Coordinates of C-alpha atoms and ligand atoms in Angstrom, one line a residue:
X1 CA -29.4 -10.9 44.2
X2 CA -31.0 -14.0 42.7
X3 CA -29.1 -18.0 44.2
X4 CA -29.7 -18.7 40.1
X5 CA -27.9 -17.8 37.5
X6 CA -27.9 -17.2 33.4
X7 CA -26.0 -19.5 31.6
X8 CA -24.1 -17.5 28.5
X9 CA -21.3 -19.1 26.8
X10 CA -21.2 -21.2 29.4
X11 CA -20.7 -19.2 32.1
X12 CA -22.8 -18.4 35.3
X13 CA -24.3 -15.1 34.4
X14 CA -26.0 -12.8 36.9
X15 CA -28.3 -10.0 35.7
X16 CA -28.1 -5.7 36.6
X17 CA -31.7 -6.5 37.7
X18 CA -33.8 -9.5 39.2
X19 CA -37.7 -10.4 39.5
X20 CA -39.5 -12.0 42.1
X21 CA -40.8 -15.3 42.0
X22 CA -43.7 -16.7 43.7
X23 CA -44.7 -19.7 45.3
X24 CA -48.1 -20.1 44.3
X25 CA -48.9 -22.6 47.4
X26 CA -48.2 -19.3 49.3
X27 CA -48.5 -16.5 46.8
X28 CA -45.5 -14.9 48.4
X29 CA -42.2 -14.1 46.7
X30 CA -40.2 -16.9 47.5
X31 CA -36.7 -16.5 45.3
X32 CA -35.5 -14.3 42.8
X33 CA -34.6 -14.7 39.4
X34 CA -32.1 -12.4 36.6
X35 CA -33.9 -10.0 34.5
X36 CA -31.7 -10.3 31.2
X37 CA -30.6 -7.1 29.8
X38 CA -30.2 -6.0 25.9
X39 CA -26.9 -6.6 25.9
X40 CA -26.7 -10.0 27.4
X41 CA -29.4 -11.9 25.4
X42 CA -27.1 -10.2 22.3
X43 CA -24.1 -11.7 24.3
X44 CA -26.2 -15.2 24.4
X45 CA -26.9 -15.3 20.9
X46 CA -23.2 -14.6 20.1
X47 CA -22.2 -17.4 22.2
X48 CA -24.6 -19.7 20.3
X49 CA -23.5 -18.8 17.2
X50 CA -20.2 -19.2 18.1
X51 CA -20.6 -22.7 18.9
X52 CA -22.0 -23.6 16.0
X53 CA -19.3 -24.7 13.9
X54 CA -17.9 -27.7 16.5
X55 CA -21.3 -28.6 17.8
X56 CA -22.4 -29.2 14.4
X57 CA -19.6 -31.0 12.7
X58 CA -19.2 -34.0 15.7
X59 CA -22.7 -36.0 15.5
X60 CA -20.9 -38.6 18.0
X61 CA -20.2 -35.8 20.4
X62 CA -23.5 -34.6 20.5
X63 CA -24.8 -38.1 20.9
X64 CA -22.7 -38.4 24.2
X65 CA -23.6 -35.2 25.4
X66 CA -27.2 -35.6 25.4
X67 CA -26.6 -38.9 27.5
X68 CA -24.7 -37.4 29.8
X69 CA -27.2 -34.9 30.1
X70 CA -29.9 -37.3 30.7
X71 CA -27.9 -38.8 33.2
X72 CA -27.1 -35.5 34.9
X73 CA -31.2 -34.9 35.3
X74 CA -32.2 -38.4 36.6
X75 CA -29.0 -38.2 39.2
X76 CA -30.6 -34.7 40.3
X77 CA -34.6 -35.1 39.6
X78 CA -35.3 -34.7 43.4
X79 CA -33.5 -31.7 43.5
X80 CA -34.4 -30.0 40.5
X81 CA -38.3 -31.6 41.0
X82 CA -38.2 -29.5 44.6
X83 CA -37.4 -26.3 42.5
X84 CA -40.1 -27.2 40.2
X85 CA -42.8 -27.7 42.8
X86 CA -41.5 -24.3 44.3
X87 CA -42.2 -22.3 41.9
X88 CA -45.0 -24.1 39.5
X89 CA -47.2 -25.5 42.3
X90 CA -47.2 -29.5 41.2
X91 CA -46.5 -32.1 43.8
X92 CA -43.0 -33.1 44.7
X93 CA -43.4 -36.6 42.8
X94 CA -45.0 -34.9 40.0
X95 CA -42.2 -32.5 40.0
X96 CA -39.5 -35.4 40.3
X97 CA -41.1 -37.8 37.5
X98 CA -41.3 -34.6 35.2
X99 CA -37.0 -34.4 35.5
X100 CA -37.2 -38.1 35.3
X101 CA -39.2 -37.9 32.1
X102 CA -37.0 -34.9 30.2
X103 CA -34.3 -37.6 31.1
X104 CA -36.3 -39.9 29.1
X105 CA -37.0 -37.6 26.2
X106 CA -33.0 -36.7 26.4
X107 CA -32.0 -40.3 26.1
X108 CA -34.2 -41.1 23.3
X109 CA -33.5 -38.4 20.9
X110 CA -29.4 -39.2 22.2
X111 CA -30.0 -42.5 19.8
X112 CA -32.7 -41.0 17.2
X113 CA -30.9 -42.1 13.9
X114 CA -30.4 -38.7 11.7
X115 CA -32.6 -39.6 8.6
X116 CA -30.5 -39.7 5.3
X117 CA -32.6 -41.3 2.1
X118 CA -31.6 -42.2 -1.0
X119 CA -34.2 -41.1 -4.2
X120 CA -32.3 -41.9 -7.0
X121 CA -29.6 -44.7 -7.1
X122 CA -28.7 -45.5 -10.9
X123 CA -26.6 -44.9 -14.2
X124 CA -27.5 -41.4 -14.2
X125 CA -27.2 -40.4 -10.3
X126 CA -27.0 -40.7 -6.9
X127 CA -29.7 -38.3 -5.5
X128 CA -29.8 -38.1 -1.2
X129 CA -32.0 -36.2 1.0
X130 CA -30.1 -35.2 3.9
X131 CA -31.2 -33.3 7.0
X132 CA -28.9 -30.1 7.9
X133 CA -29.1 -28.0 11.3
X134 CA -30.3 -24.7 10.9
X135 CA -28.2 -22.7 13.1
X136 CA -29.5 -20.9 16.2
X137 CA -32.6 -21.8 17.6
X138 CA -34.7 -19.5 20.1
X139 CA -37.2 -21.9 22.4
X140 CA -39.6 -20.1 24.5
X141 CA -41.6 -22.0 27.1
X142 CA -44.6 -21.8 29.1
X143 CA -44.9 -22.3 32.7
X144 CA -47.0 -26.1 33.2
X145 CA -44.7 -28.0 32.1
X146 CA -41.3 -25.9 32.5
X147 CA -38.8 -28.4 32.4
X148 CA -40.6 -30.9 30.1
X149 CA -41.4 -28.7 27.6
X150 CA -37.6 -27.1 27.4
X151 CA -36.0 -30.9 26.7
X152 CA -38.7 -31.3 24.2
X153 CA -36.7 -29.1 21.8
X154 CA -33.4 -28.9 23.5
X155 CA -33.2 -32.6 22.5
X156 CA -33.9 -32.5 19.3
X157 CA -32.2 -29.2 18.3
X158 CA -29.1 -29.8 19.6
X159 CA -29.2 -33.7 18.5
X160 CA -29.4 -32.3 14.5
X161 CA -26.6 -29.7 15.5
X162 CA -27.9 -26.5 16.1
X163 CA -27.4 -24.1 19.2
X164 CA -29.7 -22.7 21.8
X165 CA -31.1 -19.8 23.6
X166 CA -33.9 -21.0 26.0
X167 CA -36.2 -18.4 27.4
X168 CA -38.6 -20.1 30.3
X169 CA -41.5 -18.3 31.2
X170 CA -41.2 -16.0 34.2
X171 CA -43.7 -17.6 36.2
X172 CA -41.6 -20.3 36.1
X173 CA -38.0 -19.5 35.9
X174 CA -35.6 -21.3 38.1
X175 CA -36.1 -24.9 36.6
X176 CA -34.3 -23.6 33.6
X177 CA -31.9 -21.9 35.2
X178 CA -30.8 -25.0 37.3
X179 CA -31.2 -26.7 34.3
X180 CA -28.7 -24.7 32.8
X181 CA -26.2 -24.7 35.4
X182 CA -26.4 -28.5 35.3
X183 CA -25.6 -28.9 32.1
X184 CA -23.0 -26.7 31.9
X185 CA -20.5 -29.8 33.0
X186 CA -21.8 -31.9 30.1
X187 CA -22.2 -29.1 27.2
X188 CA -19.8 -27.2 25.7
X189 CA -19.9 -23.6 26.1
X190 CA -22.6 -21.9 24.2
X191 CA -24.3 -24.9 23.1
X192 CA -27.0 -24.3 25.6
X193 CA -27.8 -20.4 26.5
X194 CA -30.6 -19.9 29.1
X195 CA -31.8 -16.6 30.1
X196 CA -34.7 -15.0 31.9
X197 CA -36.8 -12.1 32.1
X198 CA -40.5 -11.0 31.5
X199 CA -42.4 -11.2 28.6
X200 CA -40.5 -8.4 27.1
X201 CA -37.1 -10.5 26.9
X202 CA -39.4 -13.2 24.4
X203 CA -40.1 -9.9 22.5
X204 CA -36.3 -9.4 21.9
X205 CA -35.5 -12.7 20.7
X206 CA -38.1 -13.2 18.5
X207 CA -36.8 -10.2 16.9
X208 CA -33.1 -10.9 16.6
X209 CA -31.4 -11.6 14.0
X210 CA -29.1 -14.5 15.2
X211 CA -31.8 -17.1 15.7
X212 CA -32.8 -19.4 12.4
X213 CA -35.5 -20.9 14.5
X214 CA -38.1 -20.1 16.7
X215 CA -39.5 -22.6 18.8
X216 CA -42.4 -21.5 20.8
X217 CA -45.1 -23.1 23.1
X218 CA -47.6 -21.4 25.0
X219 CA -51.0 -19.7 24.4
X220 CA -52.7 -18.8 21.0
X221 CA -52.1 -15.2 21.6
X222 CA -48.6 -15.3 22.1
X223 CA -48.3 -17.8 19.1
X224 CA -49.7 -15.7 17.1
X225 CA -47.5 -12.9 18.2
X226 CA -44.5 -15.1 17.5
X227 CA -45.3 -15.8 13.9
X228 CA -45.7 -12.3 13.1
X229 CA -42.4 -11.7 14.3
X230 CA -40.8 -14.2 12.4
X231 CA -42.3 -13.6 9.4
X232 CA -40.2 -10.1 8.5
X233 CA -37.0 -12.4 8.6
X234 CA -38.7 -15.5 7.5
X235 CA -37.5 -17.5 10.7
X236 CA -38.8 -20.8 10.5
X237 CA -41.2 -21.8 13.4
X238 CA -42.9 -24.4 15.6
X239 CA -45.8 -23.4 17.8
X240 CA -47.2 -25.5 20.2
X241 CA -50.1 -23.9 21.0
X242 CA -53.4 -24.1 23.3
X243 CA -56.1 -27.0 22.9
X244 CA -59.4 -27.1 23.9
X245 CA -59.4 -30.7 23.9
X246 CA -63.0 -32.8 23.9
X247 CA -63.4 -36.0 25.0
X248 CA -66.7 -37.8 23.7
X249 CA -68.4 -40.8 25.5
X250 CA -69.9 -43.4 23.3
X251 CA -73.5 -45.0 24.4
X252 CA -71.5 -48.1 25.2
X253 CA -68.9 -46.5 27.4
X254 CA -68.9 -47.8 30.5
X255 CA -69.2 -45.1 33.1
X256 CA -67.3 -46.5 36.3
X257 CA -64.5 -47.5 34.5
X258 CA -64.2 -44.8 32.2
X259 CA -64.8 -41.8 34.6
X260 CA -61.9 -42.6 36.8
X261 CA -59.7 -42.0 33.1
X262 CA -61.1 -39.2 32.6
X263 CA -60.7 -37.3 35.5
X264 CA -56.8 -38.6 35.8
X265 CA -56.6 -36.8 32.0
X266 CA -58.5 -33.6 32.7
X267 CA -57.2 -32.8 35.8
X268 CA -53.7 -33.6 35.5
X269 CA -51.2 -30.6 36.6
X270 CA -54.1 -29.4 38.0
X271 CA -56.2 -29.1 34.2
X272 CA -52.6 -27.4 33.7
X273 CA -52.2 -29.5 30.5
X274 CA -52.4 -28.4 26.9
X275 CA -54.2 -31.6 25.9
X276 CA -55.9 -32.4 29.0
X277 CA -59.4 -33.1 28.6
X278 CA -60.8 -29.6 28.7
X279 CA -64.7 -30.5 28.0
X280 CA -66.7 -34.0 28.0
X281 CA -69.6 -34.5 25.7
X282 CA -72.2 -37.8 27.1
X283 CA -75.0 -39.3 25.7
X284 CA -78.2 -38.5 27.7
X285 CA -78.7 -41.5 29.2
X286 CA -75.4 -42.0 30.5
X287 CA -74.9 -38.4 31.8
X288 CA -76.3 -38.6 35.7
X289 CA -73.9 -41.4 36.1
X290 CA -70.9 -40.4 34.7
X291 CA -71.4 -36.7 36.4
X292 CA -71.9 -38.2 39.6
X293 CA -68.8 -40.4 38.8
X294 CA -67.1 -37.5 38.1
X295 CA -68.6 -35.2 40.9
X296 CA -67.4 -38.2 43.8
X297 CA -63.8 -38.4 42.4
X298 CA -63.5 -34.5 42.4
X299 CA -64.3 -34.4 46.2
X300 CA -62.1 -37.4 46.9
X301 CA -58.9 -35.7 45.7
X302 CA -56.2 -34.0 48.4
X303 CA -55.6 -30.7 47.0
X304 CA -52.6 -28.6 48.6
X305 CA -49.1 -27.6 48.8
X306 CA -47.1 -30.0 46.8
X307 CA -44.3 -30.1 49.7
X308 CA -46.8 -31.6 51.6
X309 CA -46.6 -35.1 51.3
X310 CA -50.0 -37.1 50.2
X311 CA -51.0 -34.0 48.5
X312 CA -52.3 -35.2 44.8
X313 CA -53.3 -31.6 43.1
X314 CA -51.7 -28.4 43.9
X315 CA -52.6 -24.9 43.7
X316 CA -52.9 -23.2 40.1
X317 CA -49.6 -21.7 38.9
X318 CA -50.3 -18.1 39.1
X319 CA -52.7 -15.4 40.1
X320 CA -53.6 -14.2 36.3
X321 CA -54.6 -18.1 35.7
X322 CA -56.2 -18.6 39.3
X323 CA -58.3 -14.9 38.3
X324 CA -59.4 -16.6 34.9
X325 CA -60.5 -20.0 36.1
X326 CA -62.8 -18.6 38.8
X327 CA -64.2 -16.0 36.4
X328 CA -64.9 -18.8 33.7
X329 CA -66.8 -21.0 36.4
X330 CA -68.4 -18.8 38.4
X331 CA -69.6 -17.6 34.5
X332 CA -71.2 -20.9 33.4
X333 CA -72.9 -21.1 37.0
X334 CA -74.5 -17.8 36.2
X335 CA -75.6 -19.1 33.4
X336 CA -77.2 -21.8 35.0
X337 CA -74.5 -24.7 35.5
X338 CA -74.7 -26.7 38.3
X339 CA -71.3 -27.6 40.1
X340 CA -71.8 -31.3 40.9
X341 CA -68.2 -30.7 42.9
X342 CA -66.4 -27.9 43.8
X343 CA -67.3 -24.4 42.0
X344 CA -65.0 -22.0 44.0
X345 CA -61.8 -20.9 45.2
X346 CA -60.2 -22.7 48.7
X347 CA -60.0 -20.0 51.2
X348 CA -56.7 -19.2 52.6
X349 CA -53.3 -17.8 50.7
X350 CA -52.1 -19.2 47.8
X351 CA -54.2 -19.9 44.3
X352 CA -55.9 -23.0 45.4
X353 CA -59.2 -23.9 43.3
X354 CA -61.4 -26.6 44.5
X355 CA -61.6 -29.3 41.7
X356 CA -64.6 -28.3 40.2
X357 CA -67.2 -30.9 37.9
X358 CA -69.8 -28.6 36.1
X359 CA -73.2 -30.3 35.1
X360 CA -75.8 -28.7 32.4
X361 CA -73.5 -26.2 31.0
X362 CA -75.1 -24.5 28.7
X363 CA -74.0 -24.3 24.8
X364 CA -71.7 -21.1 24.1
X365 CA -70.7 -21.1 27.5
X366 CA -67.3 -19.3 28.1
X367 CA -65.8 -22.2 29.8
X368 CA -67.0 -24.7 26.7
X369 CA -65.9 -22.5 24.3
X370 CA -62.5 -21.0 25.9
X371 CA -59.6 -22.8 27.2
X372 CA -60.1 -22.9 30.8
X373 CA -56.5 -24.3 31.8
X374 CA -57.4 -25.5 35.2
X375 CA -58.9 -28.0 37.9
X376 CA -62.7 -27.5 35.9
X377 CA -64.3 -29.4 33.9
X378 CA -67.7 -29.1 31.7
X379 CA -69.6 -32.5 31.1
X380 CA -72.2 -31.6 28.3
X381 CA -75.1 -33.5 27.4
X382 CA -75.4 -34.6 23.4
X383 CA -78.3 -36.7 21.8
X384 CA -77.1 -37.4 18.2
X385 CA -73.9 -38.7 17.8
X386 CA -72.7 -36.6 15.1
X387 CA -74.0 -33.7 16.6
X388 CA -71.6 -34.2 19.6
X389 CA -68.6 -34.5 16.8
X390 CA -69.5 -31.6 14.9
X391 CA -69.7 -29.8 18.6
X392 CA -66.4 -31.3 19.1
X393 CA -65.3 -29.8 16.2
X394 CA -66.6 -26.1 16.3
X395 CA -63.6 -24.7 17.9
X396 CA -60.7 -23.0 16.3
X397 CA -58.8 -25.2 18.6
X398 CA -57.1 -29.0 17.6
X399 CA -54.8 -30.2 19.6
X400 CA -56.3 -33.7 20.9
X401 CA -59.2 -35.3 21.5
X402 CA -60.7 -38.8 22.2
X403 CA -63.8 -41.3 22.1
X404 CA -64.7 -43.5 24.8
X405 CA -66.7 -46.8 23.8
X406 CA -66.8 -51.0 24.6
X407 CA -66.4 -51.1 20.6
X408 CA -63.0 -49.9 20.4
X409 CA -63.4 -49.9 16.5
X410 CA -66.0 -47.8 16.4
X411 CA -64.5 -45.1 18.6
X412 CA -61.5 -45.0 16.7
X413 CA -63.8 -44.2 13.3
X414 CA -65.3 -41.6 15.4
X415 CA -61.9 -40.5 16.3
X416 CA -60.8 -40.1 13.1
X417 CA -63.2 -37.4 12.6
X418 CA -61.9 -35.2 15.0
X419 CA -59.9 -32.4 13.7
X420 CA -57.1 -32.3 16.1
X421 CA -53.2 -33.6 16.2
X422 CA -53.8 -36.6 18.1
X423 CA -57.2 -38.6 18.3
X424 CA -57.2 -41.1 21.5
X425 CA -59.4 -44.1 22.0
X426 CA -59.8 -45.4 25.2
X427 CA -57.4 -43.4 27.1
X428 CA -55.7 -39.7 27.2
X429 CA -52.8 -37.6 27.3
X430 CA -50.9 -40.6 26.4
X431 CA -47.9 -39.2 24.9
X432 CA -44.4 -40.8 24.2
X433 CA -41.0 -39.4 22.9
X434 CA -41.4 -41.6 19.5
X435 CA -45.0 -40.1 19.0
X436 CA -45.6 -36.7 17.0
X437 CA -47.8 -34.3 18.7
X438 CA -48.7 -31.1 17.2
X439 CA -52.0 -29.3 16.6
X440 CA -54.8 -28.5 13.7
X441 CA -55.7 -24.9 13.0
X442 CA -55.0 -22.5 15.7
X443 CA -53.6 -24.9 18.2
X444 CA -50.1 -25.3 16.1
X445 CA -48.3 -25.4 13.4
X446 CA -45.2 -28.3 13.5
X447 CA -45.2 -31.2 15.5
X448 CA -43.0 -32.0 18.3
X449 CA -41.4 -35.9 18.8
X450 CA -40.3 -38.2 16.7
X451 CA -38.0 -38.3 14.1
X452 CA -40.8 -36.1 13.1
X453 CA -40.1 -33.6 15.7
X454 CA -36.6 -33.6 14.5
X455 CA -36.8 -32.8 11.0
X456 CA -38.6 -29.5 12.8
X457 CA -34.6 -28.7 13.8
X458 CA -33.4 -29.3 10.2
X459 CA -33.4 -27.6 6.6
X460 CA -33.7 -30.6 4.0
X461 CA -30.6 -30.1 1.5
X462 CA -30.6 -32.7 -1.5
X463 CA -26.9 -34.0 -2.7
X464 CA -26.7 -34.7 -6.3
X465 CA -24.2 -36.5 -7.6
X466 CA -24.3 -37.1 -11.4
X467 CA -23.1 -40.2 -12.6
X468 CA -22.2 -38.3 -16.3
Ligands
NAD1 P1 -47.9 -17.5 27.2 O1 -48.2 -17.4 25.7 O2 -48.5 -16.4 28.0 O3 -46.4 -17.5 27.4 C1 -45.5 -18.5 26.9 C2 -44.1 -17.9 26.8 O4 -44.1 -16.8 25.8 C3 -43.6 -17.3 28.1 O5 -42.2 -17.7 28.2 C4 -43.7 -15.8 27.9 O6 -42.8 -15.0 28.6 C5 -43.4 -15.7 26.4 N1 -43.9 -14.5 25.7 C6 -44.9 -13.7 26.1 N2 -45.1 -12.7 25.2 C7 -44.2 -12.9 24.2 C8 -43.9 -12.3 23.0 N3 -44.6 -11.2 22.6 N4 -42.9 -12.8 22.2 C9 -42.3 -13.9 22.6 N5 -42.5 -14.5 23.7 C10 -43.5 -14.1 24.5 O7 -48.4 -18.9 27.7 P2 -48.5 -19.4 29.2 O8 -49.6 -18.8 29.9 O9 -47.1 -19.4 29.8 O10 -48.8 -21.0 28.9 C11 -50.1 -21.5 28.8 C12 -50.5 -21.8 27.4 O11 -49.6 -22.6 26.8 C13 -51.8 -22.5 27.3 O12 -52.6 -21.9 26.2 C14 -51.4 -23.9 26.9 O13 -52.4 -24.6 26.3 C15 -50.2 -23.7 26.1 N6 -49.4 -24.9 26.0 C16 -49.3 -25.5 24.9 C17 -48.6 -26.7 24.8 C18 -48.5 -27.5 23.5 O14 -47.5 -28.3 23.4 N7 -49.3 -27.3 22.5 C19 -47.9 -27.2 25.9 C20 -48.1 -26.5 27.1 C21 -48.8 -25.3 27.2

């Protein structure tokens, strides 16, 4: 028996089955979660659909729900940030600000003005663009950012009037499931469906045929899955996918101040980030210093359970992901790569990695090439400027990137020549609700945030009234 429960039409759901989930401080099962069956994601999808037709016709009712809500998760973001550091590994005030921030995201999409434009105003017509929910939307989420990355398009969806079915990953269940009990007080019934299972369950909903929408992040492979699966029924999709993100020093970059930044945006989550900095490119005569910078911050950091207070970094989510981060370093060291810090697993239980800083990488390494997804970083050595950029670019990944110089304007030309979603200067991983974010070629396809975000959640109808 699992403590958490489905939500479906509103109601606390249990499952014929459950599925452990393990605390990856530990690596032992610490809680169990429901394993949907057939007929209860079809049960969830009916339940969405059937809440369609209220949920979509009352804007001002939605508007007040999705304050409530936000109210509901920063009353409870201790609570629900213990679950999260349970089962995903961050720290407990990592875990709370991450409920505190889906609050955020909640409250600003509550007051996100619905877009209505007039084209044509004049003797011959009135001609609006309005935006129209699309029905039932299926979210699937990855397990870094659990509970984040679920209010990302709960928001917005249910703000333009459609229904959900959330599907969390099962790494990383029980967020979602508390989240869904939560908001059971605030949301009518079968406005908000959550259900969990394996990877299987993702499978099923992708292929139903109650969902209009697909919303999907997690890796390339599954992306790629997703749209496939879509296609046959011409769902519409977002897919927020994998980045590989560069972040490229300038010869004026300063390396004191700007390796502290750096190491705050590629080890954040524990390098658990899609746009964290996943590889650093630094002029030759900059690179000892900003490696030792780099190497000294790495062995500074308190790395371990995230109940344990003072801990900054905890262990990597899960043993798949702990298996592919230590094969990618201890690759580039075999290929000659120094590790200026770290370089190996922590002995003891749970997936603990040492933050790891690897020096003279060489090109076509694994860990350059790949998205590593953990506490290592590669700090490659360029000599021509737009070498380093076309480097930078020479990935089928485009999420982010950004440039690092005392001549702001200069780095932000060289910014704009990345080919990614969002091109920092200065700084990284600085997101907001207002701001799109979305990736170039395989990284993505949509964006997320913003009224941008929203129109992701609408069809476009045009009303034309002739004037004749
Ligand atoms: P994943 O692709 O393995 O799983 C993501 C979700 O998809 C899970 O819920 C999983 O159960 C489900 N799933 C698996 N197979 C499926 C299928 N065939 N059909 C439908 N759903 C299926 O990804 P992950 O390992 O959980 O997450 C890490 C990846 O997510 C990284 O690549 C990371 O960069 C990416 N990510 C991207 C963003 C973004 O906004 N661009 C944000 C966070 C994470």
């Amino acid at each position: 028996m699992s403590e958490y429960t489905m939500t479906i039409g509103g109601q606390a759901a249990a499952a014929p089955r459950t599925f452990g989930v393990i605390n990856p401080a530990t690596g032992e099962v610490a809680e169990q979660a429901p394993d949907c069956s057939r007929e209860q994601l079809d049960a969830a999808m009916a339940a969405a659909q059937a809440a369609l037709p209220e949920w979509r016709a009352d804007e001002a009712a939605r508007r007040k729900a999705l304050h409530a809500a936000a109210d509901l998760l920063f009353a409870k973001s201790e609570e629900i940030g213990r679950v999260l550091t349970l089962e995903q590994g961050k720290p407990l005030q990592d875990g709370t600000m991450e409920v505190v921030g889906a609050g955020v995201w909640l409250k600003y999409f509550a007051d996100l003005e619905l877009p209505r434009e007039v084209i044509q105003d004049d003797d011959n017509a009135l001609v609006e663009v309005v935006r129209r929910p699309m029905g039932v939307v299926a979210a699937i989420t990855p397990w870094n950012y659990p509970l984040l990355l679920a209010i990302w398009k709960l928001a917005p969806a249910l703000l333009a009037g459609n229904t959900m079915v959330l599907k969390p990953s099962p790494f990383t269940p029980l967020s979602s499931l508390r989240l869904g009990e939560v908001l059971r007080e605030v949301l009518p019934p079968g406005v908000l469906n959550v259900v969990t299972g394996g990877d299987e369950l993702g499978g099923w909903m992708t292929a139903h045929p109650a969902p209009r929408k697909i919303s999907f992040t997690g890796s390339v492979a599954t992306g790629k899955r997703v749209a496939a699966a879509a296609a046959p029924d011409l769902k519409r999709v977002t897919l927020e996918l994998g980045g590989n993100d560069p972040a490229i020093l300038l010869d004026d970059a300063d390396p004191a101040v700007v390796a502290e930044k750096l190491f705050g945006a590629a080890f954040m989550n524990n390098g658990q980030v899609c746009s964290a900095i996943k590889r650093v490119y630094v002029p030759e005569a900059l690179y000892g210093d900003v490696v030792d910078a780099l190497a000294a911050k790495a062995r500074s950091v308190k790395v371990g359970d995230g109940m344990t207070e003072g801990v900054e970094y905890g262990p990597v989510n899960n043993k798949p992901q702990f298996d592919r981060v230590s094969e990618l370093v201890a690759d580039a060291i075999s290929g000659g790569a120094r590790a200026a810090a770290g370089g190996k697993a922590i002995d003891g239980p749970g997936y603990f990695f040492e933050p790891t800083i690897l020096a003279d990488v060489a090109d076509g390494s694994r860990i350059v090439d790949e998205e590593q997804f953990g506490p290592a970083l590669p700090v490659i050595k360029y000599r021509d400027l737009d070498e380093a950029v076309e480097r930078a670019n020479g990935t089928h990944f485009g999420l982010s990137g950004s440039v690092w110089g005392a001549d702001a304007d200069r780095a932000a030309e060289v910014a704009g020549r990345l080919e990614c979603g969002t091109a920092w200067v200065n700084t990284h991983l600085a997101l907001a609700p207002n701001q799109p974010f979305g990736g170039f070629k395989w990284s993505g396809v949509g964006v997320e945030n913003g009224t941008w975000g929203l129109y992701g959640f609408t069809e476009i109808q045009v009303i034309h009234r002739s004037r004749l």
